[in-house]
Short mmCIF file of C-alpha atoms in Angstrom, two decimals:
data_model
loop_
_atom_site.label_atom_id
_atom_site.label_comp_id
_atom_site.label_asym_id
_atom_site.label_seq_id
_atom_site.Cartn_x
_atom_site.Cartn_y
_atom_site.Cartn_z
CA ALA A 1 10.71 -65.29 4.64
CA GLN A 2 11.24 -61.41 4.82
CA LYS A 3 9.82 -59.26 2.23
CA VAL A 4 9.09 -55.46 1.60
CA THR A 5 6.71 -54.21 -0.88
CA GLN A 6 6.38 -50.72 -2.33
CA ALA A 7 3.39 -50.92 -4.35
CA GLN A 8 3.76 -47.39 -5.94
CA THR A 9 6.37 -47.50 -8.82
CA GLU A 10 6.04 -43.90 -9.68
CA ILE A 11 4.54 -40.92 -8.18
CA SER A 12 4.12 -37.47 -9.75
CA VAL A 13 3.09 -34.39 -7.75
CA VAL A 14 3.47 -30.71 -8.02
CA GLU A 15 5.45 -28.65 -5.89
CA LYS A 16 4.03 -27.97 -2.34
CA GLU A 17 1.71 -30.94 -2.45
CA ASP A 18 1.94 -33.58 0.31
CA VAL A 19 2.69 -37.08 -0.81
CA THR A 20 2.94 -40.34 0.90
CA LEU A 21 5.00 -43.32 -0.07
CA ASP A 22 3.69 -46.60 1.04
CA CYS A 23 5.68 -49.55 2.39
CA VAL A 24 4.40 -52.86 3.65
CA TYR A 25 6.69 -55.51 4.92
CA GLU A 26 6.62 -59.20 6.03
CA THR A 27 8.50 -60.81 8.50
CA ARG A 28 8.36 -63.68 11.22
CA ASP A 29 10.50 -61.88 13.59
CA THR A 30 9.29 -60.17 16.59
CA THR A 31 12.29 -58.01 16.66
CA TYR A 32 13.23 -56.01 13.45
CA TYR A 33 14.27 -52.65 12.04
CA LEU A 34 12.85 -50.68 9.29
CA PHE A 35 14.53 -47.99 7.03
CA TRP A 36 14.12 -45.52 4.57
CA TYR A 37 16.56 -44.47 2.01
CA LYS A 38 16.72 -41.78 -0.74
CA GLN A 39 18.39 -42.13 -3.95
CA PRO A 40 18.51 -38.75 -5.84
CA PRO A 41 19.30 -38.58 -9.64
CA SER A 42 22.94 -38.35 -8.84
CA GLY A 43 22.80 -42.08 -7.75
CA GLU A 44 24.02 -42.18 -4.23
CA LEU A 45 21.88 -43.83 -1.47
CA VAL A 46 21.31 -41.46 1.39
CA PHE A 47 20.11 -43.06 4.74
CA LEU A 48 16.86 -41.08 5.98
CA ILE A 49 15.54 -42.98 9.18
CA ARG A 50 15.63 -46.33 10.92
CA ARG A 51 12.89 -47.56 13.27
CA ASN A 52 12.74 -50.69 15.69
CA SER A 53 9.84 -52.80 15.92
CA PHE A 54 9.18 -51.76 19.71
CA ASP A 55 8.71 -48.18 18.79
CA GLU A 56 5.46 -47.33 16.98
CA GLN A 57 5.42 -43.66 17.62
CA ASN A 58 5.28 -41.60 14.48
CA GLU A 59 8.39 -39.52 13.82
CA ILE A 60 8.81 -35.99 12.35
CA SER A 61 11.84 -34.46 10.87
CA GLY A 62 11.13 -31.24 9.24
CA ARG A 63 9.01 -31.82 6.25
CA TYR A 64 9.38 -35.56 6.57
CA SER A 65 7.41 -37.89 8.81
CA TRP A 66 6.86 -41.56 9.17
CA ASN A 67 3.95 -43.48 10.16
CA PHE A 68 4.74 -47.07 11.63
CA GLN A 69 1.76 -49.49 12.30
CA LYS A 70 2.58 -52.86 13.40
CA SER A 71 -1.04 -53.91 13.14
CA THR A 72 -1.00 -53.49 9.26
CA SER A 73 2.75 -54.05 8.82
CA SER A 74 3.27 -50.88 7.29
CA PHE A 75 6.07 -48.09 7.41
CA ASN A 76 4.71 -45.11 5.30
CA PHE A 77 6.79 -41.98 4.65
CA THR A 78 5.03 -38.76 4.02
CA ILE A 79 6.72 -35.53 2.73
CA THR A 80 4.87 -32.31 3.53
CA ALA A 81 4.94 -29.36 1.17
CA SER A 82 7.14 -31.26 -1.52
CA GLN A 83 9.94 -29.45 -3.18
CA VAL A 84 11.77 -30.11 -6.53
CA VAL A 85 14.78 -31.26 -4.65
CA ASP A 86 12.60 -34.25 -3.13
CA SER A 87 12.53 -35.81 -6.45
CA ALA A 88 14.25 -39.17 -6.13
CA VAL A 89 13.81 -42.97 -5.63
CA TYR A 90 12.83 -43.87 -2.24
CA PHE A 91 13.47 -47.30 -0.87
CA CYS A 92 12.01 -48.94 2.17
CA ALA A 93 14.04 -51.67 3.83
CA LEU A 94 13.90 -54.28 6.54
CA SER A 95 16.56 -55.80 8.76
CA GLU A 96 16.75 -59.21 10.53
CA ALA A 97 16.56 -59.23 14.14
CA PRO A 98 19.48 -57.94 16.16
CA GLY A 99 21.65 -60.31 18.04
CA SER A 100 24.91 -62.44 17.70
CA GLY A 101 23.79 -64.09 14.54
CA ASN A 102 22.81 -60.59 12.82
CA THR A 103 24.65 -60.02 9.68
CA GLY A 104 23.40 -56.30 9.10
CA LYS A 105 22.05 -57.15 5.58
CA LEU A 106 18.95 -55.31 4.52
CA ILE A 107 16.09 -56.56 2.48
CA PHE A 108 14.92 -53.44 0.08
CA GLY A 109 11.53 -52.93 -1.34
CA GLN A 110 11.42 -52.13 -5.30
CA GLY A 111 11.48 -48.42 -4.84
CA THR A 112 9.15 -45.71 -5.42
CA THR A 113 10.25 -42.90 -8.10
CA LEU A 114 8.98 -39.35 -7.00
CA GLN A 115 8.83 -36.69 -9.31
CA VAL A 116 7.95 -33.17 -7.93
CA LYS A 117 7.16 -30.78 -10.74
CA PRO A 118 7.69 -27.11 -10.15
CA ASP Q 1 31.78 -39.55 3.89
CA ALA Q 2 32.04 -42.93 5.02
CA GLY Q 3 35.33 -43.51 3.10
CA ILE Q 4 34.06 -46.30 0.47
CA THR Q 5 35.57 -46.23 -3.23
CA GLN Q 6 34.16 -48.55 -5.85
CA SER Q 7 36.17 -49.17 -8.96
CA PRO Q 8 35.57 -48.96 -12.03
CA ARG Q 9 32.63 -46.55 -11.76
CA HIS Q 10 31.54 -47.62 -15.41
CA LYS Q 11 32.47 -50.65 -17.45
CA VAL Q 12 31.22 -52.12 -20.71
CA THR Q 13 32.32 -55.56 -21.50
CA GLU Q 14 31.22 -58.53 -23.69
CA THR Q 15 29.52 -61.68 -22.76
CA GLY Q 16 31.78 -64.43 -21.49
CA THR Q 17 34.46 -62.22 -20.46
CA PRO Q 18 35.50 -62.10 -16.66
CA VAL Q 19 34.89 -58.89 -14.58
CA THR Q 20 36.05 -57.88 -11.23
CA LEU Q 21 34.59 -54.97 -9.28
CA ARG Q 22 36.45 -53.62 -6.45
CA CYS Q 23 35.37 -51.97 -3.10
CA HIS Q 24 37.66 -50.25 -0.95
CA GLN Q 25 36.91 -48.73 2.52
CA THR Q 26 39.29 -46.75 4.75
CA GLU Q 27 36.85 -47.29 7.93
CA ASN Q 28 38.19 -50.61 9.19
CA HIS Q 29 34.62 -51.96 9.40
CA ARG Q 30 34.17 -55.61 9.48
CA TYR Q 31 31.10 -56.06 7.51
CA MET Q 32 30.93 -55.45 3.74
CA TYR Q 33 28.23 -56.05 1.19
CA TRP Q 34 27.62 -55.98 -2.49
CA TYR Q 35 24.19 -55.27 -3.71
CA ARG Q 36 22.67 -55.00 -7.45
CA GLN Q 37 20.15 -52.50 -8.27
CA ASP Q 38 17.73 -53.24 -11.16
CA PRO Q 39 14.43 -51.59 -12.10
CA GLY Q 40 11.63 -53.14 -10.45
CA HIS Q 41 13.53 -55.19 -8.12
CA GLY Q 42 15.19 -52.49 -5.77
CA LEU Q 43 18.38 -53.56 -4.11
CA ARG Q 44 19.29 -57.23 -3.82
CA LEU Q 45 22.09 -58.69 -1.76
CA ILE Q 46 24.63 -60.59 -3.84
CA HIS Q 47 27.30 -61.58 -1.24
CA TYR Q 48 28.48 -60.25 1.95
CA SER Q 49 31.72 -60.51 4.13
CA TYR Q 50 31.98 -60.42 7.86
CA GLY Q 51 35.71 -60.60 8.02
CA VAL Q 52 38.87 -61.34 6.12
CA LYS Q 53 38.32 -64.50 4.33
CA ASP Q 54 34.82 -64.84 5.69
CA THR Q 55 32.02 -64.53 3.04
CA ASP Q 56 28.49 -65.73 2.48
CA LYS Q 57 25.84 -65.86 -0.19
CA GLY Q 58 22.84 -63.28 -0.59
CA GLU Q 59 19.84 -63.73 -2.41
CA VAL Q 60 21.19 -63.41 -5.81
CA SER Q 61 24.65 -65.10 -5.58
CA ASP Q 62 24.48 -67.28 -8.60
CA GLY Q 63 27.24 -66.16 -11.40
CA TYR Q 64 29.09 -64.17 -8.77
CA SER Q 65 32.14 -64.90 -6.64
CA VAL Q 66 33.62 -62.73 -3.92
CA SER Q 67 37.00 -62.37 -2.25
CA ARG Q 68 38.24 -60.53 0.86
CA SER Q 69 41.86 -60.99 1.50
CA LYS Q 70 42.35 -57.61 3.39
CA THR Q 71 40.00 -55.81 5.71
CA GLU Q 72 39.58 -52.79 3.47
CA ASP Q 73 38.86 -54.68 -0.01
CA PHE Q 74 35.95 -56.61 -1.08
CA LEU Q 75 36.14 -57.80 -4.74
CA LEU Q 76 33.29 -58.96 -6.69
CA THR Q 77 33.95 -61.14 -9.58
CA LEU Q 78 31.68 -62.20 -12.46
CA GLU Q 79 33.65 -65.31 -13.97
CA SER Q 80 31.88 -65.14 -17.34
CA ALA Q 81 29.36 -62.21 -17.62
CA THR Q 82 26.15 -62.37 -19.01
CA SER Q 83 23.68 -59.89 -20.30
CA SER Q 84 21.32 -60.57 -17.27
CA GLN Q 85 24.41 -59.25 -15.09
CA THR Q 86 24.08 -55.81 -16.67
CA SER Q 87 23.19 -53.68 -13.56
CA VAL Q 88 24.35 -51.05 -11.15
CA TYR Q 89 26.45 -52.69 -8.39
CA PHE Q 90 26.57 -50.94 -5.08
CA CYS Q 91 29.12 -51.96 -2.21
CA ALA Q 92 28.12 -51.09 1.32
CA ILE Q 93 29.66 -51.23 4.84
CA SER Q 94 27.84 -51.37 8.25
CA GLU Q 95 28.11 -48.48 10.53
CA ARG Q 96 29.72 -50.52 13.35
CA ASN Q 97 33.10 -52.23 13.63
CA GLY Q 98 32.11 -55.46 15.24
CA PRO Q 99 28.86 -57.65 15.11
CA PRO Q 100 26.50 -55.30 13.32
CA SER Q 101 23.29 -54.20 15.13
CA PRO Q 102 20.79 -53.35 12.48
CA GLY Q 103 22.42 -50.15 11.56
CA GLU Q 104 22.48 -47.98 8.59
CA LEU Q 105 24.69 -48.98 5.76
CA PHE Q 106 27.05 -46.56 3.99
CA PHE Q 107 27.01 -47.04 0.29
CA GLY Q 108 29.52 -46.46 -2.28
CA GLU Q 109 28.73 -44.59 -5.37
CA GLY Q 110 27.87 -47.52 -7.48
CA SER Q 111 29.33 -49.18 -10.42
CA ARG Q 112 27.58 -49.35 -13.63
CA LEU Q 113 28.19 -52.50 -15.66
CA THR Q 114 26.84 -53.11 -19.12
CA VAL Q 115 27.35 -56.63 -20.69
CA LEU Q 116 26.97 -56.66 -24.34
#
């Protein structure tokens, strides 16, 4: 069975601090995709990144970076120099393997609430 | 914007009453999904649809039914609402029109349902 665990329920940091959100996943598939979504206080869900299981290179996008390690089944998300606007709930998610039977559905973690204080 | 509209956005109802939530899309996407969001559980899939009149269950489908008579509309019905169904419900569509590759989902704005 597929499962995503975000052990950090809430994190509070002061602006300009770096913060890492942890994500650990379980799957029997050899091919899969991992995602991060952001849910700001306004409530909408915003896609941040998709990474497939064959690509273990770290990715950086501005202040955001992602560390994918298959050996530890982790896909961690780091925000560098955090800002108040980064305050949100962040979800890690896992998809089933691509193919003709794929349904596109995602398995989400419990979410981590990040509060960035000024 | 992905052209997804959920209605109603907020609803308060009493235990035992039927409730229908509507998801409307203007993107002509084949795949549509209903998730519920609860503290400590993240988002959990209730039902999904892979075409008109083609639906299947997700991990928390008990107490819910769905219908899709048109490509653009995906309805979620609670036949007899219970307090455990108090939640925020999100509709989503896949990014592709056809068999979905694991792509990003586009979510509606959510419908907050309170069952008293």
